[in-house]
PDB file of C-alpha atoms in Angstrom:
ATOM      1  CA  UNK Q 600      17.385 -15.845   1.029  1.00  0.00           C
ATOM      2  CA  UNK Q 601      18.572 -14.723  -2.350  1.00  0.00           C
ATOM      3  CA  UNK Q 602      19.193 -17.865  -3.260  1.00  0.00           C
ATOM      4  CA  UNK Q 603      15.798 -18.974  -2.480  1.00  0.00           C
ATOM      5  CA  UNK Q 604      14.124 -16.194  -3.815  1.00  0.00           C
ATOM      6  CA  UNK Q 605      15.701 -17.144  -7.259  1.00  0.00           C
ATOM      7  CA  UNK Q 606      15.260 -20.565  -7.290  1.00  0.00           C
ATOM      8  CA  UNK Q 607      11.267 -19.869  -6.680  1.00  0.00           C
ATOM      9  CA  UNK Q 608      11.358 -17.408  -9.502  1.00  0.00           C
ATOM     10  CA  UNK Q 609      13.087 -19.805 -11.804  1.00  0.00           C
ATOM     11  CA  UNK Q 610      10.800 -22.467 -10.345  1.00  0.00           C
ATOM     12  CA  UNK Q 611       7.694 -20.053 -11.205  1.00  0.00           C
ATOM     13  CA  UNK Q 612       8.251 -18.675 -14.274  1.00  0.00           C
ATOM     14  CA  UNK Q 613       8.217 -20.396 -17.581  1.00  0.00           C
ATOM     15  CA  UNK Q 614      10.842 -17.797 -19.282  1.00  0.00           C
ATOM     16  CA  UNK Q 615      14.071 -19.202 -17.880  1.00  0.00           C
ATOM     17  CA  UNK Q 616      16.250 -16.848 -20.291  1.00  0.00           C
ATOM     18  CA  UNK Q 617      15.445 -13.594 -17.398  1.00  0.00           C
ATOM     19  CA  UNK Q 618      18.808 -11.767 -17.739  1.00  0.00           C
ATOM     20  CA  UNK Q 619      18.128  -8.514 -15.432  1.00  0.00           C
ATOM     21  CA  UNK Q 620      17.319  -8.793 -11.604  1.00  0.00           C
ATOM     22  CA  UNK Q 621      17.036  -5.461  -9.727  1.00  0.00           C
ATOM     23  CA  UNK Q 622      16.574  -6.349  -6.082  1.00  0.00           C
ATOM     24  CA  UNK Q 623      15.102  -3.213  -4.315  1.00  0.00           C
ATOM     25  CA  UNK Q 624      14.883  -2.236  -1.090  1.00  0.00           C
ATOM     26  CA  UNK Q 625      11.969   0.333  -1.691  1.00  0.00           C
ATOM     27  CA  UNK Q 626      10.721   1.292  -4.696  1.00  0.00           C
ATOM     28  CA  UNK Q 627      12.181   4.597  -4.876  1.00  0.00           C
ATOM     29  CA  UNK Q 628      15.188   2.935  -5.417  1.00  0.00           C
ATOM     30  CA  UNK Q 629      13.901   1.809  -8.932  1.00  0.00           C
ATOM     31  CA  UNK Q 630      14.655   4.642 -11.070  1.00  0.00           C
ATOM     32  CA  UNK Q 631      18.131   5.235  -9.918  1.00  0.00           C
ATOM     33  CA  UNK Q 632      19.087   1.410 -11.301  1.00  0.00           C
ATOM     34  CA  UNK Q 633      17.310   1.033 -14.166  1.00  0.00           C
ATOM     35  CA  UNK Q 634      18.671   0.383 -17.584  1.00  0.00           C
ATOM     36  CA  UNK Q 635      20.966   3.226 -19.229  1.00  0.00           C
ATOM     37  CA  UNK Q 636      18.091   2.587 -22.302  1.00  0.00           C
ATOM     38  CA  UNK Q 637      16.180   5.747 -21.716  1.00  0.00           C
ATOM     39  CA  UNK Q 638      12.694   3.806 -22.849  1.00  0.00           C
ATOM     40  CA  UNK Q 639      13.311   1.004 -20.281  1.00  0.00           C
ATOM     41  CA  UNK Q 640      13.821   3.463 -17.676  1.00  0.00           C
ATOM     42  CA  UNK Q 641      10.782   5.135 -18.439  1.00  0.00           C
ATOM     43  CA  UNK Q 642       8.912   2.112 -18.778  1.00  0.00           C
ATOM     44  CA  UNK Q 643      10.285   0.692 -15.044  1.00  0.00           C
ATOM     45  CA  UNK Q 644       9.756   4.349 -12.904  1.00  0.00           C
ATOM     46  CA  UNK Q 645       6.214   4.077 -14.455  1.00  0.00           C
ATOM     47  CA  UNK Q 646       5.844   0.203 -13.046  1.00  0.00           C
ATOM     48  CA  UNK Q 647       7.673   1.922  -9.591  1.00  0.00           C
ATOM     49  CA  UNK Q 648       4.896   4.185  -9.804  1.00  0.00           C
ATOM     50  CA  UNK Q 649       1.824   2.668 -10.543  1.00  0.00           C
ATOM     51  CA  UNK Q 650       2.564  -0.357  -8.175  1.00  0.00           C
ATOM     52  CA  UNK Q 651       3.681   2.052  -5.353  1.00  0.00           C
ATOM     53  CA  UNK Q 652      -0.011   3.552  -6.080  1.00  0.00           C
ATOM     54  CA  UNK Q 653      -1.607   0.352  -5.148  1.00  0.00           C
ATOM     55  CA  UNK Q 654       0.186  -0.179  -2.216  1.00  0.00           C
ATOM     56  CA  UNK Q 655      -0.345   3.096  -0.875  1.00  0.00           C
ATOM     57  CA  UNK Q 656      -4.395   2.034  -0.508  1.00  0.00           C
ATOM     58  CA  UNK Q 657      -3.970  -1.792  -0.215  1.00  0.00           C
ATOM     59  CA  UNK Q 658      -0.979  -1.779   2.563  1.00  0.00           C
ATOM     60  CA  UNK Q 659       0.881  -4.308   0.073  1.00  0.00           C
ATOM     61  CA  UNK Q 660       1.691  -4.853  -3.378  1.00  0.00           C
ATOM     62  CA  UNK Q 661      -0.856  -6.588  -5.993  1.00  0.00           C
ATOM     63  CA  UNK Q 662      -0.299 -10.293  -5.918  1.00  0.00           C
ATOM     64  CA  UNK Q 663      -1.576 -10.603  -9.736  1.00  0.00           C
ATOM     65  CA  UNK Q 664      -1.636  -8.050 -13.261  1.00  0.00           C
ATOM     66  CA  UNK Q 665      -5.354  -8.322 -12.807  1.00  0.00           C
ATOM     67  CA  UNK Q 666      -5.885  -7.286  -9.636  1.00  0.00           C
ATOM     68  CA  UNK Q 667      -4.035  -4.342  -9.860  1.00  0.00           C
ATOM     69  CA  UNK Q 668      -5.703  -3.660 -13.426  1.00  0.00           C
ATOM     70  CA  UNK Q 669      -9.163  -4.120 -11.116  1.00  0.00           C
ATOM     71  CA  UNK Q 670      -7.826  -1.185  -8.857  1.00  0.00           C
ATOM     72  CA  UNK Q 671      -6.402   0.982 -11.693  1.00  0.00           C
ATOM     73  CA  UNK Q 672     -10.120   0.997 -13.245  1.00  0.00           C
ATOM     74  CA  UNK Q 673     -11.805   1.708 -10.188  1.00  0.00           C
ATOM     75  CA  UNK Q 674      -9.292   4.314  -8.918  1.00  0.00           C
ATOM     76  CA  UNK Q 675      -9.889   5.680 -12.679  1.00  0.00           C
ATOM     77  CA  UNK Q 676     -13.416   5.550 -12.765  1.00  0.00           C
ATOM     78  CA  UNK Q 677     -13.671   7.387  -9.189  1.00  0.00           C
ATOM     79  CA  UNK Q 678     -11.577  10.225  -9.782  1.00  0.00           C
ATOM     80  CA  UNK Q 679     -11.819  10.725 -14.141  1.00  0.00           C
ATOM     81  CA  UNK Q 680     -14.884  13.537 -13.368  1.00  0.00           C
ATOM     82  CA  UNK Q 681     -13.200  15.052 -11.086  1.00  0.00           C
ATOM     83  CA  UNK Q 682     -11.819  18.329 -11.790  1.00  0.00           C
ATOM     84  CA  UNK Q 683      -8.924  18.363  -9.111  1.00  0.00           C
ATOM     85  CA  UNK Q 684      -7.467  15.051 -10.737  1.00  0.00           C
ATOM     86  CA  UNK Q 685      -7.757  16.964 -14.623  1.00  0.00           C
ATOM     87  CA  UNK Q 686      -3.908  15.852 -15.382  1.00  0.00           C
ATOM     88  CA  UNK Q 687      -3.935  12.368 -14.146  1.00  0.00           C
ATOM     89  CA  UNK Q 688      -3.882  11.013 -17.594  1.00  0.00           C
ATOM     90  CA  UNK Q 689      -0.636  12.440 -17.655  1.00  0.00           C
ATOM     91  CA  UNK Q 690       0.502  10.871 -14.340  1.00  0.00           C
ATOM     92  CA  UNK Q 691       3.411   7.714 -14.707  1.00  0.00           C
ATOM     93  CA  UNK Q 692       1.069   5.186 -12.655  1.00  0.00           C
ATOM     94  CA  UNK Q 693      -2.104   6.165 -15.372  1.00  0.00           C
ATOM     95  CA  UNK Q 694       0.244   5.398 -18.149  1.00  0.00           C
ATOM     96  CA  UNK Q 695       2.151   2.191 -16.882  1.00  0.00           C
ATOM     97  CA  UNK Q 696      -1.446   0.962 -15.945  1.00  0.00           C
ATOM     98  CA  UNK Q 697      -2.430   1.517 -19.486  1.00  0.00           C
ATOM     99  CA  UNK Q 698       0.569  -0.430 -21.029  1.00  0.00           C
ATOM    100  CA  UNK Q 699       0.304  -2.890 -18.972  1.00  0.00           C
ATOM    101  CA  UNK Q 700      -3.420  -3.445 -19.605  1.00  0.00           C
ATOM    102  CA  UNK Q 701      -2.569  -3.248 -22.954  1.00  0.00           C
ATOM    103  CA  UNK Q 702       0.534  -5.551 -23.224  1.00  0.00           C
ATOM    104  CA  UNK Q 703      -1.872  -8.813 -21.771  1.00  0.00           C
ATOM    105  CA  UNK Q 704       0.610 -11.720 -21.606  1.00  0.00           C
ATOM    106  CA  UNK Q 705       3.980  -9.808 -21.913  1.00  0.00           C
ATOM    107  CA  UNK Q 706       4.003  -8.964 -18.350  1.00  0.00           C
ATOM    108  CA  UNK Q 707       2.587 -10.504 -14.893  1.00  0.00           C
ATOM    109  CA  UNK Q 708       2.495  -9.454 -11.472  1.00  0.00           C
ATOM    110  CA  UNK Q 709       3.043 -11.806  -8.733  1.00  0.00           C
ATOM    111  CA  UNK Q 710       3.798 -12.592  -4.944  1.00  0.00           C
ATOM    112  CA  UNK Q 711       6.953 -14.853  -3.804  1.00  0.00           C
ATOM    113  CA  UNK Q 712       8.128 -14.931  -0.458  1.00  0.00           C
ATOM    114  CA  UNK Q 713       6.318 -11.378   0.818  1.00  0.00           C
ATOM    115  CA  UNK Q 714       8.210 -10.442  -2.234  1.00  0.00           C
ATOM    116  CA  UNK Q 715       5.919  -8.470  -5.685  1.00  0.00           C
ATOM    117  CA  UNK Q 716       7.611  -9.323  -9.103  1.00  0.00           C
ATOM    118  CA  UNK Q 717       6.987  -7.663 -12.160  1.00  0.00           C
ATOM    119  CA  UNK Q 718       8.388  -9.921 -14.638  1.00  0.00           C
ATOM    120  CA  UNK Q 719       8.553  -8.283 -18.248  1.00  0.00           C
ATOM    121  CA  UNK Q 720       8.653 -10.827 -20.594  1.00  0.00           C
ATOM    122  CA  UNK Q 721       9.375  -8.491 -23.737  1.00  0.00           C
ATOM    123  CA  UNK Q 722      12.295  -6.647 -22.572  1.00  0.00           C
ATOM    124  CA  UNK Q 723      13.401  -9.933 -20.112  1.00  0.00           C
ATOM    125  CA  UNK Q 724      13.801  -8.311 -16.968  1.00  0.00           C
ATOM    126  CA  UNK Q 725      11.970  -8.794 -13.547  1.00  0.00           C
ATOM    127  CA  UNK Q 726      11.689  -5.991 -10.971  1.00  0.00           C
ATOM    128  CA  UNK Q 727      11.419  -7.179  -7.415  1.00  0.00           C
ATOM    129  CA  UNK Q 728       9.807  -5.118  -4.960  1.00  0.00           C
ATOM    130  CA  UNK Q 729      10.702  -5.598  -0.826  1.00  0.00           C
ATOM    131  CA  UNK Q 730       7.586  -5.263   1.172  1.00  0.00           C
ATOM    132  CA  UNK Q 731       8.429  -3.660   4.488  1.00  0.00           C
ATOM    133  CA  UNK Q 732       5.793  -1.566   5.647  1.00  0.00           C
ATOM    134  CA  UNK Q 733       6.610  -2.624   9.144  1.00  0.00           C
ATOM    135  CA  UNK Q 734      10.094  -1.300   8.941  1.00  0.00           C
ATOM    136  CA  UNK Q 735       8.568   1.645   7.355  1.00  0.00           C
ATOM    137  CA  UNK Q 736       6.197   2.313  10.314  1.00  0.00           C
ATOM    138  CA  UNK Q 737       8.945   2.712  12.555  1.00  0.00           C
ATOM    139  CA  UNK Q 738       9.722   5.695  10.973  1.00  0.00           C
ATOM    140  CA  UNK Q 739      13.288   5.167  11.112  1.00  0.00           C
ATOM    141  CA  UNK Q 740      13.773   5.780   7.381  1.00  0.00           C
ATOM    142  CA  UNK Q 741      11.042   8.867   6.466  1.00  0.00           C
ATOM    143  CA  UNK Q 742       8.720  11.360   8.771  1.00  0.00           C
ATOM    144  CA  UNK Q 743       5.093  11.093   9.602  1.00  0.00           C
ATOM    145  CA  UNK Q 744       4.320  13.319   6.851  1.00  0.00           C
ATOM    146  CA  UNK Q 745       6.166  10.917   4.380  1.00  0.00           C
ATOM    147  CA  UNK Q 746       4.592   8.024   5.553  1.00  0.00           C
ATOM    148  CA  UNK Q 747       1.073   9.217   5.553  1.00  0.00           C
ATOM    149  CA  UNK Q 748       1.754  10.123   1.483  1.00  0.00           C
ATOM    150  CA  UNK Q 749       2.966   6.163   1.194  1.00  0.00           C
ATOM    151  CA  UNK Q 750       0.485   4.768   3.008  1.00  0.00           C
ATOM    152  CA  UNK Q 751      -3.396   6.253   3.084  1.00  0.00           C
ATOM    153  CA  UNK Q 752      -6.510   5.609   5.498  1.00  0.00           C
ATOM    154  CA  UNK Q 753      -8.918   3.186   3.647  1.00  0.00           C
ATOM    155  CA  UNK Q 754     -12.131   1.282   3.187  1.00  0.00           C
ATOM    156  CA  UNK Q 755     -13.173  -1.632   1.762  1.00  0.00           C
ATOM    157  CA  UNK Q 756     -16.336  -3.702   0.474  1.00  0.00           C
ATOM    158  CA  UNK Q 757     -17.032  -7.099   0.980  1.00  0.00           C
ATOM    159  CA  UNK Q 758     -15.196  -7.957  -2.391  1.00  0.00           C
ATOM    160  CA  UNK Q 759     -12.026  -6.200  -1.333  1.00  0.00           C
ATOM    161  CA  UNK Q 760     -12.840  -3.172  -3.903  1.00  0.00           C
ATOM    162  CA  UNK Q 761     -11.936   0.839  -2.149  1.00  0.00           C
ATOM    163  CA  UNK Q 762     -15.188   2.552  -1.153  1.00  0.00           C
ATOM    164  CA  UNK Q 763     -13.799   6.010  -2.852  1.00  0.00           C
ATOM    165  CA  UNK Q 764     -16.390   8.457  -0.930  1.00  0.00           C
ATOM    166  CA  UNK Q 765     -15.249   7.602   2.113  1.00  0.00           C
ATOM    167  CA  UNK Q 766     -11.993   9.007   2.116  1.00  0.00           C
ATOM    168  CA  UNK Q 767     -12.989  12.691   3.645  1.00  0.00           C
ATOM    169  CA  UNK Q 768     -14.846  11.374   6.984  1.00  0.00           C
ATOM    170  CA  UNK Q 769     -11.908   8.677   7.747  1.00  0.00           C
ATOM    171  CA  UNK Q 770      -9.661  11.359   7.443  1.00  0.00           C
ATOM    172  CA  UNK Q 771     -12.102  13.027  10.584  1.00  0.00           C
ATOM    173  CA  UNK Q 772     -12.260   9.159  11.947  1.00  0.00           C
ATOM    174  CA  UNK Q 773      -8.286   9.245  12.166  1.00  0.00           C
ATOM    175  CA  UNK Q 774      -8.624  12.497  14.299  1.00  0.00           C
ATOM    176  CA  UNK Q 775     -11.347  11.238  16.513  1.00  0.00           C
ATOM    177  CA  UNK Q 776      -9.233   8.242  17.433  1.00  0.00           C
ATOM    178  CA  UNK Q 777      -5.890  10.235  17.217  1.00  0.00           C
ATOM    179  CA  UNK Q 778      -7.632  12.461  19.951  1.00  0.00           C
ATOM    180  CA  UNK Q 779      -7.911   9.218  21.982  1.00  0.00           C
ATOM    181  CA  UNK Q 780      -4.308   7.785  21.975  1.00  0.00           C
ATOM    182  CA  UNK Q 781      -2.958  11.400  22.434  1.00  0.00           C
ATOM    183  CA  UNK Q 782      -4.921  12.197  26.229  1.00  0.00           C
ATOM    184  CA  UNK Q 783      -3.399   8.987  26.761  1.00  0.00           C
ATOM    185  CA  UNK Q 784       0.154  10.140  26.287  1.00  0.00           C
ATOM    186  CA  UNK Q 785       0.071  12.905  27.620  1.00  0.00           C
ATOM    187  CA  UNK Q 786      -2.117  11.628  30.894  1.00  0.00           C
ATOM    188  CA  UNK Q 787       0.122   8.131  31.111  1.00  0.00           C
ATOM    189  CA  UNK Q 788       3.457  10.799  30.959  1.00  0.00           C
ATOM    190  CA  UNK Q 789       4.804   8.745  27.369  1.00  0.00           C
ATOM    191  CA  UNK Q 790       6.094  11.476  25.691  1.00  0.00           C
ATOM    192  CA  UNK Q 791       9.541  11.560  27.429  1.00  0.00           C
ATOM    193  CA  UNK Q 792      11.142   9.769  24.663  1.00  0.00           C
ATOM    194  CA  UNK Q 793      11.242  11.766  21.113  1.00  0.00           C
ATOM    195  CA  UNK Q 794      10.879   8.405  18.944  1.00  0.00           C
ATOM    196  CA  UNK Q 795       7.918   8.394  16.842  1.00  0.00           C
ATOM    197  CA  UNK Q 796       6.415   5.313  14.935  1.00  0.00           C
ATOM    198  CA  UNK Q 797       2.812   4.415  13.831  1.00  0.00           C
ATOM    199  CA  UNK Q 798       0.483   2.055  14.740  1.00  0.00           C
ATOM    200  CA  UNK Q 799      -1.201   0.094  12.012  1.00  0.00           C
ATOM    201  CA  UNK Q 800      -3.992  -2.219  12.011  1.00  0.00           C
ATOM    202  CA  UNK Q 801      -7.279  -3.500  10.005  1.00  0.00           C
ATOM    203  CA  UNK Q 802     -10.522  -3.363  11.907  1.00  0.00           C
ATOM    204  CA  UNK Q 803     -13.287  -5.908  10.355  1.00  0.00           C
ATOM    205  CA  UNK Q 804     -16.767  -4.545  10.765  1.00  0.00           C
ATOM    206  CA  UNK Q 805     -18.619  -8.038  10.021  1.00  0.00           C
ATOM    207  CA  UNK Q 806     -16.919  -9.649  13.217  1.00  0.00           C
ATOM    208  CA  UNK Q 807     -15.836  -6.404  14.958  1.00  0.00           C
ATOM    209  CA  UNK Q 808     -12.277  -7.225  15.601  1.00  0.00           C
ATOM    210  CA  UNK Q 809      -9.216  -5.211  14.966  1.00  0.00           C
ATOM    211  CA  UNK Q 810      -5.970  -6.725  13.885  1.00  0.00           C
ATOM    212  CA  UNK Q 811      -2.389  -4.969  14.113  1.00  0.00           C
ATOM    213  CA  UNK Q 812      -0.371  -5.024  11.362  1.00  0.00           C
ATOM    214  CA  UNK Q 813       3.056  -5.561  12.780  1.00  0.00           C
ATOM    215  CA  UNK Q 814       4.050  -6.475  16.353  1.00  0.00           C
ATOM    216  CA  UNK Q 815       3.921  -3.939  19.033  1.00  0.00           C
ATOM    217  CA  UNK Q 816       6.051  -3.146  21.926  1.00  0.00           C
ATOM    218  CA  UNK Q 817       4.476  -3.567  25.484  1.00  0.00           C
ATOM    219  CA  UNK Q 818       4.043   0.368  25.925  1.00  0.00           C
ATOM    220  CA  UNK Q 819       2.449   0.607  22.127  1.00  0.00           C
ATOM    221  CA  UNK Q 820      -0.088  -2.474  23.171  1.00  0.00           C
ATOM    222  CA  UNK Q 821      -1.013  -0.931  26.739  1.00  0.00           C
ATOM    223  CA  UNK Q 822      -1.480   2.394  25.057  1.00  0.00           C
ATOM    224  CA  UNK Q 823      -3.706   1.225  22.544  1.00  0.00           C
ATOM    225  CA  UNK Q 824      -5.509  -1.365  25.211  1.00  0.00           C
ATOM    226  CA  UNK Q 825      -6.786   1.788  27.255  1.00  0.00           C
ATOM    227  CA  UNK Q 826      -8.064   3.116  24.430  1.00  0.00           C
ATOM    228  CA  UNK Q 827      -9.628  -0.031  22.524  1.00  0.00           C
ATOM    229  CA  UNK Q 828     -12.897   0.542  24.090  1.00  0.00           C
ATOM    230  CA  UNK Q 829     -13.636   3.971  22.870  1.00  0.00           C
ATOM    231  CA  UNK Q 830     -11.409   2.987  19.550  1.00  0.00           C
ATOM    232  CA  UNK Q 831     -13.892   0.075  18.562  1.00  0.00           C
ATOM    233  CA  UNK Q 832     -17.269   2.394  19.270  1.00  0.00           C
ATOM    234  CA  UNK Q 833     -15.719   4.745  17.006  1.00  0.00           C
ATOM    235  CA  UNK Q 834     -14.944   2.658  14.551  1.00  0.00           C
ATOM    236  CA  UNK Q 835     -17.986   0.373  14.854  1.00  0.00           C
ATOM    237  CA  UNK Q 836     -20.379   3.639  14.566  1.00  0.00           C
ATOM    238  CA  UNK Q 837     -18.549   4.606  11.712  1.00  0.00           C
ATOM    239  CA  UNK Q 838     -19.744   1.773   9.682  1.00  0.00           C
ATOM    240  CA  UNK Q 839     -22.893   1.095  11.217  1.00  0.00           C
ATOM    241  CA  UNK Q 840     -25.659   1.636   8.128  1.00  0.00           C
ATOM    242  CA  UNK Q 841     -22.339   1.535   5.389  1.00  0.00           C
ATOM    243  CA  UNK Q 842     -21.044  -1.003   3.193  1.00  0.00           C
ATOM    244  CA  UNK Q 843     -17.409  -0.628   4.659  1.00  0.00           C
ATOM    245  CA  UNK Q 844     -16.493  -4.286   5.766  1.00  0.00           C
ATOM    246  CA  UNK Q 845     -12.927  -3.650   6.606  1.00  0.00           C
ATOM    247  CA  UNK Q 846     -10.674  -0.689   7.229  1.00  0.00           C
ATOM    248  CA  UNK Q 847      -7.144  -0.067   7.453  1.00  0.00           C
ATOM    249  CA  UNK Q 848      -6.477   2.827   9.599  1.00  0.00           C
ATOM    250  CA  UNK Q 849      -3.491   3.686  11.742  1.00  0.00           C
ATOM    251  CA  UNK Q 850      -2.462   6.034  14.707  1.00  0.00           C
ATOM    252  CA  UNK Q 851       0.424   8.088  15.532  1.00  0.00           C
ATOM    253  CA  UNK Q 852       2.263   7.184  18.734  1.00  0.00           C
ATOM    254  CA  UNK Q 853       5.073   9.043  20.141  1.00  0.00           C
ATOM    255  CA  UNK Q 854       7.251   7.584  23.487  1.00  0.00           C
TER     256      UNK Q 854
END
């Protein structure tokens, strides 16, 4: 796969001369093997950052430097009023969004193979970021508290753009349908087991269907499929009289 994934990024990018591949497994990982230069490190936790913030609201990582400049300035205009948020111009994904807004075609952002790369063309070093939210839902590498800080409850327009002042009531829309999958655990006798893992999916208002993010087990899907009917009127009320097209919302299961 390495292989591959090298020959598509030679294949793909017109600066052949790339002399620094970090392959990372998550992006916490990004700090720790960065360059001993102590303004290249900066510079990469800051990309580690502000990409991390993207994915925490999209579910993956930007597939372009403009997209995720489109998110930075909406997630900026939403919150720059707000009291709560008064230090965010200090924060490392405010300030890697604003160099790479301002460094235009040193850098791009791009998708191979499920993989993100930031390619720095200045300093001639690509950062390659793993998407594995589905290994991540299993919860076999951090807690339900953890995950929930990676990866937040969200809404969307019809252009793909985050409907900010919705974030409160899903929070209270999670509950709702948390309340559902939990009277079935506890009724159906599933809590025997002590592993714990979430269930993710996208539910599409326009054509009311929900669809699950990565494949579940036969007791996840017949947990979920006693539920769907009160799960869809909650989420289909919900958006009724909104602009929300699409959601991404997830619930906590626990065997």
């Amino acid at each position: 796969m390495h292989k591959n994934l090298y020959k598509n990024i030679k294949d793909n990018f017109t600066l052949i001369s790339l002399c620094i591949i970090l392959l990372l497994c998550c992006p916490s990982t990004l700090a720790s093997k960065a360059d001993k230069n102590h303004t290249r490190r900066e510079y990469a936790f800051d990309v580690t950052s502000a990409l991390g913030e993207y994915k925490r609201y999209y579910w993956h990582y930007p597939d372009s430097k403009e997209s995720f400049i489109a998110f930075a300035e909406n997630y900026v205009a939403h919150f720059w009023n707000d009291l709560t948020y008064k230090d965010k111009t200090n924060a490392t994904w405010f300030q890697s969004y604003m160099k790479i807004k301002k460094r235009k075609n040193n850098c791009q952002i791009t998708i191979i193979e499920k993989n993100c790369i930031f390619t720095d063309f200045k300093e001639r070093q690509n950062l390659i970021f793993v998407d594995d939210i589905c290994n991540d839902c299993k919860l076999n590498k951090m807690n339900i508290a953890d995950f929930k800080r990676c990866y937040s409850l969200c809404a969307f327009d019809q252009d793909g753009n985050i409907i900010w002042e919705y974030s409160d009531s899903l929070s209270q829309l999670y509950l709702q349908i948390q309340q559902k999958i939990s009277a079935i655990l506890v009724a159906e006798g599933a809590l025997e087991d002590n592993r714990a893992e979430m269930i993710l999916f996208k539910y599409r208002h326009n054509d009311d269907t929900i669809t699950f993010i990565c494949d579940l087990d036969s007791n996840d899907s017949a947990i979920f499929e006693i539920a769907s009917k009160d799960i869809y009127q909650l989420l289909n009320d919900f958006c009724n009289n909104t602009d929300i097209v699409e959601i991404n919302m997830y619930v906590y299961v626990s065997k």
